[in-house]
Coordinates of C-alpha atoms in Angstrom, one line a residue:
Chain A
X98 CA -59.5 4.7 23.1
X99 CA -56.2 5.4 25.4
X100 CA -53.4 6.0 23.9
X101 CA -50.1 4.0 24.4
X102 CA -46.8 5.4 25.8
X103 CA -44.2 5.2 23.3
X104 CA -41.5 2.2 23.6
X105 CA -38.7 0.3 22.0
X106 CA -41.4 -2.2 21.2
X107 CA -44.2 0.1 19.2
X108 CA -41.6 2.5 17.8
X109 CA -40.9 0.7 15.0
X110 CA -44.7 0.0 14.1
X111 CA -44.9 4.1 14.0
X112 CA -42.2 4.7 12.4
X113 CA -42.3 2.5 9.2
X114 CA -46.2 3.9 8.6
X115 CA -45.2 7.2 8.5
X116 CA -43.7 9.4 5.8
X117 CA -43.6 12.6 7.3
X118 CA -43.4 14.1 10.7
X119 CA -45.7 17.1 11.5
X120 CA -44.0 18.8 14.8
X121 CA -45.5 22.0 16.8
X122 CA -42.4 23.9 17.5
X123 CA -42.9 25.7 21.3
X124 CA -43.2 23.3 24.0
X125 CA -41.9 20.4 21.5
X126 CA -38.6 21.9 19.3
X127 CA -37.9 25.0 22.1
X128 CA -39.7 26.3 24.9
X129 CA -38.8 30.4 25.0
X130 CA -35.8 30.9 23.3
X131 CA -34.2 27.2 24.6
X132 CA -33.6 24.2 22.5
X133 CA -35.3 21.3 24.3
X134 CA -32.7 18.6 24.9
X135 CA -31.7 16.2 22.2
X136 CA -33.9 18.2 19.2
X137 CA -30.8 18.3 16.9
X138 CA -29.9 14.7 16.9
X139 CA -33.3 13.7 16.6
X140 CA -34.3 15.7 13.4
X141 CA -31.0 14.6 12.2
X142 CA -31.9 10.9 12.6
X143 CA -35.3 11.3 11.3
X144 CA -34.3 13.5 7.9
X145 CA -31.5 10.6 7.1
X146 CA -34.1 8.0 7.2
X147 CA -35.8 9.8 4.3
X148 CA -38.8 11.5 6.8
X149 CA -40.4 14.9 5.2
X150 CA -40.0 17.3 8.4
X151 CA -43.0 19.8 8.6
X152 CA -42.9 22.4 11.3
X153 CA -46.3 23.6 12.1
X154 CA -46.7 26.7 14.2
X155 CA -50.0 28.3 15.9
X156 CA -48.2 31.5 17.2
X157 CA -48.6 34.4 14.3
X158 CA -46.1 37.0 15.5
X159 CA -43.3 35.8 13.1
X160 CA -43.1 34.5 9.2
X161 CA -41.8 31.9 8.1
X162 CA -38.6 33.5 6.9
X163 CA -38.3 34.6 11.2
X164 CA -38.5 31.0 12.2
X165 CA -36.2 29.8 9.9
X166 CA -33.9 32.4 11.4
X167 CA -34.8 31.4 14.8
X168 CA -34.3 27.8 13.9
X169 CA -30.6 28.5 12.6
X170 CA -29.9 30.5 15.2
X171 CA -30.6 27.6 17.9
X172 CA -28.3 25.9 15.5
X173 CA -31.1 23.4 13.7
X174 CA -31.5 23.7 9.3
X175 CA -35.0 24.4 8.5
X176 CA -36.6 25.8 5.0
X177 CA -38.7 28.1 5.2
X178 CA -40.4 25.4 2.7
X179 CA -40.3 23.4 5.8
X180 CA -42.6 26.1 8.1
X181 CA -45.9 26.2 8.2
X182 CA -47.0 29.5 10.5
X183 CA -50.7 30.7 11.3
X184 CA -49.3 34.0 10.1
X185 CA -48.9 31.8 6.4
X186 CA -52.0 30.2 6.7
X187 CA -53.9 33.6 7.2
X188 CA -52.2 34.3 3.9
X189 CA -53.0 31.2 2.1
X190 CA -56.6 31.6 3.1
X191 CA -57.4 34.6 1.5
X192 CA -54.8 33.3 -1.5
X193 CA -57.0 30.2 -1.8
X194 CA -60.1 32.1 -1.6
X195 CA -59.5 34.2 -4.2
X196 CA -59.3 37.0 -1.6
X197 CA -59.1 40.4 -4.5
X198 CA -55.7 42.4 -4.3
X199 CA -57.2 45.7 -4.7
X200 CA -59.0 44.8 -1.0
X201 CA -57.1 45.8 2.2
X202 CA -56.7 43.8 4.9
X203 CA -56.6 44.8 8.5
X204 CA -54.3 43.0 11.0
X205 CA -54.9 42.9 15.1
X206 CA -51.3 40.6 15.7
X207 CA -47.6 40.7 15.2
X208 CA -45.2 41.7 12.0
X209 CA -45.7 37.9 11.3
X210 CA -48.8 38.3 9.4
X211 CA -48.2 41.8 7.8
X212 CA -44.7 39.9 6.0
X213 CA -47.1 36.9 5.2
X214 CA -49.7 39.2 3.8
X215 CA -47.6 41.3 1.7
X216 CA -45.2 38.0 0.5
X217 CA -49.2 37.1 -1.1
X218 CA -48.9 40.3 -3.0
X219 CA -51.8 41.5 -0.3
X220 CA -52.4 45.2 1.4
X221 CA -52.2 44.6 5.3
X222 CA -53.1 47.8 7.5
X223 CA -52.8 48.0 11.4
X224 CA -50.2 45.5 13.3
X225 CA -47.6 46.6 15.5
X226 CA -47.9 50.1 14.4
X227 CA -51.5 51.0 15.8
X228 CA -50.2 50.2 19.5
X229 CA -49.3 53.3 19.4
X230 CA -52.3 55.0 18.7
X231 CA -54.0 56.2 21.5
X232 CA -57.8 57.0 21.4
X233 CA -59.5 60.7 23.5
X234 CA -62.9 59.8 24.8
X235 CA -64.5 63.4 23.7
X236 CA -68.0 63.3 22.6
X237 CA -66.1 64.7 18.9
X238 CA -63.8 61.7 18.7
X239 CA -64.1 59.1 15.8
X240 CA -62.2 56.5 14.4
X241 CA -62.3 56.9 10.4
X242 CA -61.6 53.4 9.0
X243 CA -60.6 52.2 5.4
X244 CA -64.1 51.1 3.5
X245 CA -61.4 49.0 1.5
X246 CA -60.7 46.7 4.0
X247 CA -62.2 43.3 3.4
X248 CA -60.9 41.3 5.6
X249 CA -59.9 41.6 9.5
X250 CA -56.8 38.9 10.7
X251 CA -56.3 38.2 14.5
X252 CA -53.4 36.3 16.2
X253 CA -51.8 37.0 19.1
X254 CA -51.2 41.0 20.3
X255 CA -49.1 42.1 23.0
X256 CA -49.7 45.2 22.4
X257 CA -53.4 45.5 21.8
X258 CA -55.6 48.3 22.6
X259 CA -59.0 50.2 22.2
X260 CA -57.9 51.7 18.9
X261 CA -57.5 48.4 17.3
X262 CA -60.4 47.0 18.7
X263 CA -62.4 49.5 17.4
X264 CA -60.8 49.7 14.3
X265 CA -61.4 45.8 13.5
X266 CA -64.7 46.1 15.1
X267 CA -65.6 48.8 12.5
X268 CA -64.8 47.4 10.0
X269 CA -66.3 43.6 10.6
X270 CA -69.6 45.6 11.4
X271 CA -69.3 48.4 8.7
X272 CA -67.6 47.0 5.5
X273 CA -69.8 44.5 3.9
X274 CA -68.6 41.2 2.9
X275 CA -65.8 41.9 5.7
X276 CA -63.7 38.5 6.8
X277 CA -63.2 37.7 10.4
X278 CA -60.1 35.5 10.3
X279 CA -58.4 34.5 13.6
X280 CA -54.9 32.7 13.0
X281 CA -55.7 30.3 16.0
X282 CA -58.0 30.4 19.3
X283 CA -55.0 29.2 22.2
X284 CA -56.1 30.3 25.3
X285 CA -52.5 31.0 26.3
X286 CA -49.2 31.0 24.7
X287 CA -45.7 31.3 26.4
X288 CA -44.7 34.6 25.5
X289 CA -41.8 35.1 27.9
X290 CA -39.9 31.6 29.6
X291 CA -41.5 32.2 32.9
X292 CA -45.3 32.5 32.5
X293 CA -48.2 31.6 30.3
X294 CA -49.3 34.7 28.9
X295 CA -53.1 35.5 27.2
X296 CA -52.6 33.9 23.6
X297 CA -54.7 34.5 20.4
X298 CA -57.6 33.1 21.4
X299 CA -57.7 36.0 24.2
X300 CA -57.6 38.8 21.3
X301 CA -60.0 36.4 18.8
X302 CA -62.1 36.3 21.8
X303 CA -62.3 40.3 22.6
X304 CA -63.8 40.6 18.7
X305 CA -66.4 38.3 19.1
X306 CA -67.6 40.0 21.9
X307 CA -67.8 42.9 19.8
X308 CA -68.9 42.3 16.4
X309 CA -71.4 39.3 17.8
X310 CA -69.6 37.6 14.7
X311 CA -67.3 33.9 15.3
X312 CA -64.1 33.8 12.8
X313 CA -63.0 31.9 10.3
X314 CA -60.2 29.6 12.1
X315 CA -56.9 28.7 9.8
X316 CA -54.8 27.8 12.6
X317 CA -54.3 24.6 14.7
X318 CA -56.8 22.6 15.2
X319 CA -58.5 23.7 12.2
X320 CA -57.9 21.6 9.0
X321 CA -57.4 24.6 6.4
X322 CA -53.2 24.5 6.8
X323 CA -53.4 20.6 7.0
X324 CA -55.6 20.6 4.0
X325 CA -52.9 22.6 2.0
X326 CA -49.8 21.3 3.0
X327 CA -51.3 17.8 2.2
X328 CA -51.9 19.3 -1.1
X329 CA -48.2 21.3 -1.6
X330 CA -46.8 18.0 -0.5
X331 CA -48.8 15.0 -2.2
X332 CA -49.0 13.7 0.9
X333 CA -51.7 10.9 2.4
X334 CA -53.0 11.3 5.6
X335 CA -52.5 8.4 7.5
X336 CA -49.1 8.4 6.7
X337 CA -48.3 11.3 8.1
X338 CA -47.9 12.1 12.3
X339 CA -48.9 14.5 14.2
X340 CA -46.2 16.0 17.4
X341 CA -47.3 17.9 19.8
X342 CA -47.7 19.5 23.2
X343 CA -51.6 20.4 23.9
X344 CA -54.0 18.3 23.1
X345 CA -56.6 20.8 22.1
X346 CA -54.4 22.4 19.1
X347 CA -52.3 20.4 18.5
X348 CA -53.2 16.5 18.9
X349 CA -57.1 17.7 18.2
X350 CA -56.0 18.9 14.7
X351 CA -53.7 15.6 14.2
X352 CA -57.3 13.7 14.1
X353 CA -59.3 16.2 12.6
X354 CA -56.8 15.6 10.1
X355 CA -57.1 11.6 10.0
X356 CA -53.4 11.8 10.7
X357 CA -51.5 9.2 13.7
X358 CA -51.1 11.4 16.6
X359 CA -48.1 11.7 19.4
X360 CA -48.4 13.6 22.1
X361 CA -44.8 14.7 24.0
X362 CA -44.6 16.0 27.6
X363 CA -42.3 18.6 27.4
X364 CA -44.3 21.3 26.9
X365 CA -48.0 22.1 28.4
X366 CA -49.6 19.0 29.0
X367 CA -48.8 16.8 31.7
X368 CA -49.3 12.8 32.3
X369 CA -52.0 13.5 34.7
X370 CA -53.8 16.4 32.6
X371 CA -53.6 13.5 29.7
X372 CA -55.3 10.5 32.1
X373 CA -57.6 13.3 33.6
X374 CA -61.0 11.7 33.0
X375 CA -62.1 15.0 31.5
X376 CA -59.6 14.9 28.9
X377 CA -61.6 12.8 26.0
X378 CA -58.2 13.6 23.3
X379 CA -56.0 10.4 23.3
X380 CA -53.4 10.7 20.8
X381 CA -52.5 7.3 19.4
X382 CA -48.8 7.5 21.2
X383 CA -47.2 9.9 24.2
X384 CA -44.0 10.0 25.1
X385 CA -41.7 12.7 27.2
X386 CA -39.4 14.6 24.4
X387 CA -39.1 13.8 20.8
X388 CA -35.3 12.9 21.6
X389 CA -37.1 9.5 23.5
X390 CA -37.5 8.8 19.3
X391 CA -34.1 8.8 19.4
X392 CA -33.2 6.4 21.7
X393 CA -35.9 4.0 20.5
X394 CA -34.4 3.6 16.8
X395 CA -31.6 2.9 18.6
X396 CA -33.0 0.5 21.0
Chain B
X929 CA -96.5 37.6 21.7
X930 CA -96.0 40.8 19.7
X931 CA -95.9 44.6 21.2
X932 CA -97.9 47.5 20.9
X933 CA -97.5 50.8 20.8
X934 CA -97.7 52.5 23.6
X935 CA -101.4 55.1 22.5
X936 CA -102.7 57.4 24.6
X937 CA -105.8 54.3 24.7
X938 CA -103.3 52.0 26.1
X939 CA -101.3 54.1 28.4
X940 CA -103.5 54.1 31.3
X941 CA -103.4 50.3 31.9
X942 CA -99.9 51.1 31.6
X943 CA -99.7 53.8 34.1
X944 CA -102.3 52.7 36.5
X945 CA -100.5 49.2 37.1
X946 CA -97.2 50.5 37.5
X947 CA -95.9 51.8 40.8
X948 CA -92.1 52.4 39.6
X949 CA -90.5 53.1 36.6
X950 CA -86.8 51.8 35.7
X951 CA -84.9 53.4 33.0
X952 CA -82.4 52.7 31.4
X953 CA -79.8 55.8 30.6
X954 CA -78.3 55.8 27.5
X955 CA -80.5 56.1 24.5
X956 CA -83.3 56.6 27.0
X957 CA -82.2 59.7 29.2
X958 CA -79.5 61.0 27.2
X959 CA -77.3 60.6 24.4
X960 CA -73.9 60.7 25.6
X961 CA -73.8 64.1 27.4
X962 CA -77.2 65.5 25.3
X963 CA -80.6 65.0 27.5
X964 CA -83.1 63.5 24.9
X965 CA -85.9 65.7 24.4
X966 CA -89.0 66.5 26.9
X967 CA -87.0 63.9 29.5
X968 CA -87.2 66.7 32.4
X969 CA -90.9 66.9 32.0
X970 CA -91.5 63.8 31.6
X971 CA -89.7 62.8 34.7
X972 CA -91.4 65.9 36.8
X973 CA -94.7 64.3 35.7
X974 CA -94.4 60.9 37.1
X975 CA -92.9 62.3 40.5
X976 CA -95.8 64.5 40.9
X977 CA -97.9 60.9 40.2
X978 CA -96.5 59.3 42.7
X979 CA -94.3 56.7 40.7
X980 CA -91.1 55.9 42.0
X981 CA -88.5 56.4 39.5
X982 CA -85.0 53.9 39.1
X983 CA -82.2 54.5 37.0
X984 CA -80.6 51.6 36.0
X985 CA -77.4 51.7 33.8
X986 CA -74.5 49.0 32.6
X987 CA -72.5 51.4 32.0
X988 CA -69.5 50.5 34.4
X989 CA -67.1 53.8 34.1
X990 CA -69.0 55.9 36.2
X991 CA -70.3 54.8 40.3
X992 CA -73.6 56.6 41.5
X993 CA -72.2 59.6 42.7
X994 CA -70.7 60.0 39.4
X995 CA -73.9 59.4 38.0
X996 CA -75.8 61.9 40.0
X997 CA -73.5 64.8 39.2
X998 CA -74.3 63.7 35.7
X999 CA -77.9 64.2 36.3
X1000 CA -77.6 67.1 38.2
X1001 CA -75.3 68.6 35.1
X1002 CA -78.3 68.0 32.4
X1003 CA -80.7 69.9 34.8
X1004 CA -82.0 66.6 36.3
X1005 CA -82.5 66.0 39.9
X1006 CA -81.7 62.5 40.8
X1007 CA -80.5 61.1 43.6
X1008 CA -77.2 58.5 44.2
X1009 CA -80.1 55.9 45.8
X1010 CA -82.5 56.1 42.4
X1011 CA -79.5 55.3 40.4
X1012 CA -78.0 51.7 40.1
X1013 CA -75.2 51.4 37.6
X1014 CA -73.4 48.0 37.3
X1015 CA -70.1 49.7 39.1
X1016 CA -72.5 49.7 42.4
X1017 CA -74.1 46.3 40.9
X1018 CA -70.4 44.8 41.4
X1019 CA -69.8 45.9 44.7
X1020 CA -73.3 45.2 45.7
X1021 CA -72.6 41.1 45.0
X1022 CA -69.7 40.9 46.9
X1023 CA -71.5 42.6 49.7
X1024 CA -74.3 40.2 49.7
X1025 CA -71.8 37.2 48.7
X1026 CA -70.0 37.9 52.2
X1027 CA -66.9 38.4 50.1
X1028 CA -64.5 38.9 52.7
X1029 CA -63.1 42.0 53.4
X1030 CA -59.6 41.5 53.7
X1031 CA -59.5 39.8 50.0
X1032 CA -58.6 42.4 47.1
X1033 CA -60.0 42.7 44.2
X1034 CA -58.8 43.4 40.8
X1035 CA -60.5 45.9 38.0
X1036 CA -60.5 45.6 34.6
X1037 CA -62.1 49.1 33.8
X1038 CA -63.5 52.3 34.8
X1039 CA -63.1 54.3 38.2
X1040 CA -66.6 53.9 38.9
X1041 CA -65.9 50.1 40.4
X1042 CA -62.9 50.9 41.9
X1043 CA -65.5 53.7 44.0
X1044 CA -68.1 51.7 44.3
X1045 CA -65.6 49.1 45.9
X1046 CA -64.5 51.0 48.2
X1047 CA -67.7 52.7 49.2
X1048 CA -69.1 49.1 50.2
X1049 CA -65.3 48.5 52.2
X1050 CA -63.5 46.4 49.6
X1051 CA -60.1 47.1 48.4
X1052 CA -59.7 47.4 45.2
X1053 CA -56.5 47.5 42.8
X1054 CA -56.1 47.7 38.8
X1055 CA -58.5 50.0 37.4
X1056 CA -57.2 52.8 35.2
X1057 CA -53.8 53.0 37.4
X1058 CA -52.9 49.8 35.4
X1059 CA -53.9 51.8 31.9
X1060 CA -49.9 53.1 31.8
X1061 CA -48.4 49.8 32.8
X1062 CA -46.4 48.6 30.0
X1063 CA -44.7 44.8 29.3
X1064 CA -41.3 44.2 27.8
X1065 CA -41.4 40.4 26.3
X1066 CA -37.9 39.6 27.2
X1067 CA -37.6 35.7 28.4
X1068 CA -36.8 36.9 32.5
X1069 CA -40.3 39.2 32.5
X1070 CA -43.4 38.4 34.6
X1071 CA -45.9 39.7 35.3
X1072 CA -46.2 39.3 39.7
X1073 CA -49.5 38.9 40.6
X1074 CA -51.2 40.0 44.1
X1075 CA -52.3 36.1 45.7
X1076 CA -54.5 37.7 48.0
X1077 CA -56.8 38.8 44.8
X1078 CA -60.0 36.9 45.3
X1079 CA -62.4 38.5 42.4
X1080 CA -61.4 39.5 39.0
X1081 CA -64.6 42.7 37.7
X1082 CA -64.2 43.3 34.2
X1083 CA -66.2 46.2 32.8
X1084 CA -65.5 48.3 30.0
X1085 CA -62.1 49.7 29.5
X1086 CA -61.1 52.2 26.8
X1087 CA -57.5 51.5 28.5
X1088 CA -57.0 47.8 27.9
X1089 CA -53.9 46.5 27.4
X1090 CA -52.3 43.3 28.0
X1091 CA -50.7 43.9 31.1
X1092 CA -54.2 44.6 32.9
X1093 CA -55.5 40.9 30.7
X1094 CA -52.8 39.4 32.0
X1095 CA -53.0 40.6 35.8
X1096 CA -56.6 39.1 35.7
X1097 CA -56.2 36.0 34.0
X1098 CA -53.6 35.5 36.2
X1099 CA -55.8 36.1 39.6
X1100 CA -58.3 33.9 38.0
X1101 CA -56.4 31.0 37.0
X1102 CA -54.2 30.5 40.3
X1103 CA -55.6 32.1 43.2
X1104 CA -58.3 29.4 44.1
X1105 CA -61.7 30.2 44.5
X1106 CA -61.2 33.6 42.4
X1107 CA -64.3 35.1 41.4
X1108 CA -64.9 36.1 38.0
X1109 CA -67.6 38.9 37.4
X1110 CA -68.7 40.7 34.6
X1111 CA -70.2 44.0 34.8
X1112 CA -72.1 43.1 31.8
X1113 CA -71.6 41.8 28.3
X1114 CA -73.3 44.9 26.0
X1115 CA -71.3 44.4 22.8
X1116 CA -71.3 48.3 22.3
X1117 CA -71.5 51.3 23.9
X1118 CA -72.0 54.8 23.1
X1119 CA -68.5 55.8 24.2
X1120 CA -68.5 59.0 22.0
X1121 CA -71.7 60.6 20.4
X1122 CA -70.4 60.0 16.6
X1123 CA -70.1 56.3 17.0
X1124 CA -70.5 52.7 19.2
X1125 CA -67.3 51.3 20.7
X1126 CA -66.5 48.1 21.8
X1127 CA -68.6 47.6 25.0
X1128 CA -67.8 45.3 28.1
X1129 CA -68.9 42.6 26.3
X1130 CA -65.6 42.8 24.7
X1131 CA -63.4 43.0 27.3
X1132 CA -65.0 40.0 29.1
X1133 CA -64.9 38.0 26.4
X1134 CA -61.2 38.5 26.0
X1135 CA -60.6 37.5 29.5
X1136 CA -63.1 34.3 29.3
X1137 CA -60.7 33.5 26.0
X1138 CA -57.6 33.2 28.1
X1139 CA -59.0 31.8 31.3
X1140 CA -61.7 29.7 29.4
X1141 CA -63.9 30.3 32.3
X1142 CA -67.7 32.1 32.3
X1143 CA -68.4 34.7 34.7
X1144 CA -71.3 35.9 36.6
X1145 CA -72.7 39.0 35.2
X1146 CA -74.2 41.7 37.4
X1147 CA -75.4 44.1 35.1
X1148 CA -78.5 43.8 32.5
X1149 CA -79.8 41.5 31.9
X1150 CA -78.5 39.3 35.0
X1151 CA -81.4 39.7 37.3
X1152 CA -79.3 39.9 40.6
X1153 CA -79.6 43.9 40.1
X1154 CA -83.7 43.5 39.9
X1155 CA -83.3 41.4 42.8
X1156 CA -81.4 43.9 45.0
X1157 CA -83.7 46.7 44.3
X1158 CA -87.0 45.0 44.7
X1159 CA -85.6 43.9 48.6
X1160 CA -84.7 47.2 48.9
X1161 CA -87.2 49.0 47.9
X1162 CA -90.2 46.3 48.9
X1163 CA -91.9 46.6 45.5
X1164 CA -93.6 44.0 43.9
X1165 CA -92.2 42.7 40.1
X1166 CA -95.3 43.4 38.6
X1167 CA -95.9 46.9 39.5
X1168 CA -92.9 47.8 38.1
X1169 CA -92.1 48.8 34.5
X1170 CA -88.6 48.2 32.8
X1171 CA -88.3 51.2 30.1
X1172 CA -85.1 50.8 27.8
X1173 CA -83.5 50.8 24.4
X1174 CA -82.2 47.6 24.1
X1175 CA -83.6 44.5 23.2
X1176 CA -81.2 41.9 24.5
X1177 CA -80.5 44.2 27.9
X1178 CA -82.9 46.0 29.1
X1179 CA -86.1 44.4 27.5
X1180 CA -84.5 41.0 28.3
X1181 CA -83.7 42.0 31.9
X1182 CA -87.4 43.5 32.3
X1183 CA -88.8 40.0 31.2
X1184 CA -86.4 37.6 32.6
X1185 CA -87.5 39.5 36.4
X1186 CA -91.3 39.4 35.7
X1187 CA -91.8 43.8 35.2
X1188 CA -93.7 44.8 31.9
X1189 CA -91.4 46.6 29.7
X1190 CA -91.3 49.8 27.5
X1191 CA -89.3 49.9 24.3
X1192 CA -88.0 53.4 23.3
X1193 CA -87.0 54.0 19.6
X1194 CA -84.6 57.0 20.9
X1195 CA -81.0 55.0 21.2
X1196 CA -79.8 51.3 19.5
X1197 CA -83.3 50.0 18.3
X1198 CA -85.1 50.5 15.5
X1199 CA -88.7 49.5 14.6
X1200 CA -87.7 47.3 11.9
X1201 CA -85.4 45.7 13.9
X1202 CA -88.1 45.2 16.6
X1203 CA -90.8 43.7 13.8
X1204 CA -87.5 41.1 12.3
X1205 CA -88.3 38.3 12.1
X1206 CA -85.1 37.0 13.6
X1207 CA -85.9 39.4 16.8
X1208 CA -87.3 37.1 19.5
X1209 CA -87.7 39.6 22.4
X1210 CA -90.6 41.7 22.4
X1211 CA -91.5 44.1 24.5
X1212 CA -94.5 44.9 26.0
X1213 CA -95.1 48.5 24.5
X1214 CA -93.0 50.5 22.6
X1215 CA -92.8 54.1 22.3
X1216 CA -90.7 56.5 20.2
X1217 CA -89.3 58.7 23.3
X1218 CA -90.3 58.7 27.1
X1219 CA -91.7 62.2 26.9
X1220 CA -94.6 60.4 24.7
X1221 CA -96.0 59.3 28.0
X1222 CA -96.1 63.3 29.0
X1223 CA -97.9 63.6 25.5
X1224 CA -100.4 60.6 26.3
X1225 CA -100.7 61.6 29.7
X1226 CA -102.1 65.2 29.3
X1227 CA -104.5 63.2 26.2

């Protein structure tokens, strides 16, 4: 099925089936640190006609208590209530699994996770610390790792290295029962405003090839944070919708879900990637920015 | 078909079909820098046979000249045309690609590429120059990428870092018609005698994670490396004999070009893991060392 450009004339049809509004924040909210135009007004608009605002996030590096920050200071009120972060989800996993407290858990990724983690009441280990640690390729050289770790997290790491490769490595391989958890697989994320840089799925990737072992997913397009905020909200499905910039997170995990789907053009994905005949995701709608919502209530 | 071990009943229909021998190094030769037992010998016997002997390693780090000072420090007479290490492997497929000279290429890993590069008239650039190269993830940084970059070789590199998986995803992604080659894939590697590392395999896979793309790999158990030597040495695929540690490399590289093969229990194998049920590569023989073929020989 092709999906339909958003108008005046479907808008409404959209609009009156949904309850809530599920919206990917980079390429859709902001892009970098800049407020895509007309985000304010529209969330406005939307929250005074009673719609639940959900703010779903594959990047790990911050919590939810750092978006909410970042969201005030570009001048828009979110909860963190409101935030739904791979960093959380990786938490809300092992929460939901019954993951035991007296296990550690190591973390290849950002200070995102290892607030998440510890907000769980869990033990994380590595994170932004171990870029620092540097490794000496003597025959005597060894990397000692904790037998109490039970779990390894990866999201995205800017500062990754050998160290923590073969720290997470060691302890997938070594420590039995270990978890492999990856907070998403994007190929690329924009880490700075003037490139694509390596994303998560570049870091998830590099352990694989190691351990011979695939991860647990808990990030878009996986269904595990759907799954629990459909719970935590007593929300259905199809009254919910899905906005986003990439169809293979984003509008892939809006189905997955059984959830409507709009695609918006102001981030990654392109009219022409979107008709491409190798692109078999059609969301149900597409539009340019989330403001065009705006105008269309209006209309 | 399962194996047998190699008897001094059977060795003889080994020995007397074989006109070359092809080891692998590690696990096979030595053990990081220790010579496994009776290997001088055992070498010294089969010259004075007439077999011709190959040395064939994935291990990227080092080029052949490298290699043979390696040899030469362990008391082994070898020279840089019996060896052919994945470095020279990368090099080599350029060569006979008709990559064109005045394209550069870029190295993720060891200075053994970047030799082996230049040794067959290539320019390279990256390598373990880029190891100290460091990113600041303000919004105005970029990473400035060379467009006259036509392959990307990724081998394994205890000096990773994101600048370096950036650079190549880069090359790959916009310069068009960028080659993508792996060294090899080995999951492991026997980076320091008291434990495995991360091997290429890990680094490749991080780099097919951001530029979704597969490479060509040039190492075991790719048989472009079989290929090369049997033109250039005019042998014949079934006089020859792959001898090597690994299942899924060597043994699989042996097969996959048509040689018999000779599993050694002296590096990553085991003989249960060999008899698993889950194992679906057998060898022809297997052995515990290669000095039992001294031992069988003088039987």
């Amino acid at each position: 099925m092709s999906s339909h450009p958003l108008s005046p004339h479907n808008f409404p049809d959209l609009f009156d089936s949904v309850e809530a509004f599920l919206f990917d924040c980079d390429g859709v909210i902001w892009k970098g640190d800049e407020l895509i135009d007309g985000v304010p007004q529209t969330l406005d608009m939307l929250r005074s006609k009673g719609k639940k605002l959900v703010f779903v996030t594959n990047n790990s590096l911050k919590s939810r208590r750092q978006y909410a920050k970042k969201f005030q200071s570009l001048g828009i009120s979110v909860s963190e209530d409101e935030i739904f972060s791979s960093s959380f989800a990786a938490a809300m996993y092992l929460k939901v699994n019954n993951f035991p407290v007296e296990k550690k858990i190591y973390v290849i990724g950002g200070e995102g996770i290892l607030e998440e983690l510890q907000l769980a009441g869990y033990t994380g280990l590595g994170g932004p610390e171990d870029g620092n640690k540097t490794i000496h390729l003597n025959q005597n050289f060894f990397v000692d790792h904790d037998k109490s770790v039970g779990a390894v997290v990866v999201g995205i790491d800017p500062y990754i290295n050998y160290y923590k490769l073969q720290y997470g490595t060691l302890c997938i391989r070594e420590n039995p029962g270990c978890l492999f958890i990856a907070t998403n697989r994007d190929a690329t994320g924009h880490m700075t405003a003037l490139q694509e840089w390596p994303g998560a799925g570049c870091m998830v990737a590099a352990i694989c090839g190691s351990t011979q072992k695939e991860p647990t997913v808990v990030g878009k397009p996986s269904t595990f944070m759907m799954d629990f905020l459909l719970q935590k909200f007593n929300l259905s499905r199809s009254k919910m919708c899905m906005v986003g910039d990439r169809l293979d997170t984003d509008i892939l995990f809006g189905q997955n879900a059984g959830c409507k789907t709009l695609l918006v053009l102001s981030g990654v994905t392109t009219q022409p990637a979107l008709r491409d005949p190798s692109n078999n995701i059609q969301p149900d709608y597409y539009t340019g920015k989330i403001s065009d919502m705006l105008k269309f209530s209006e209309a």
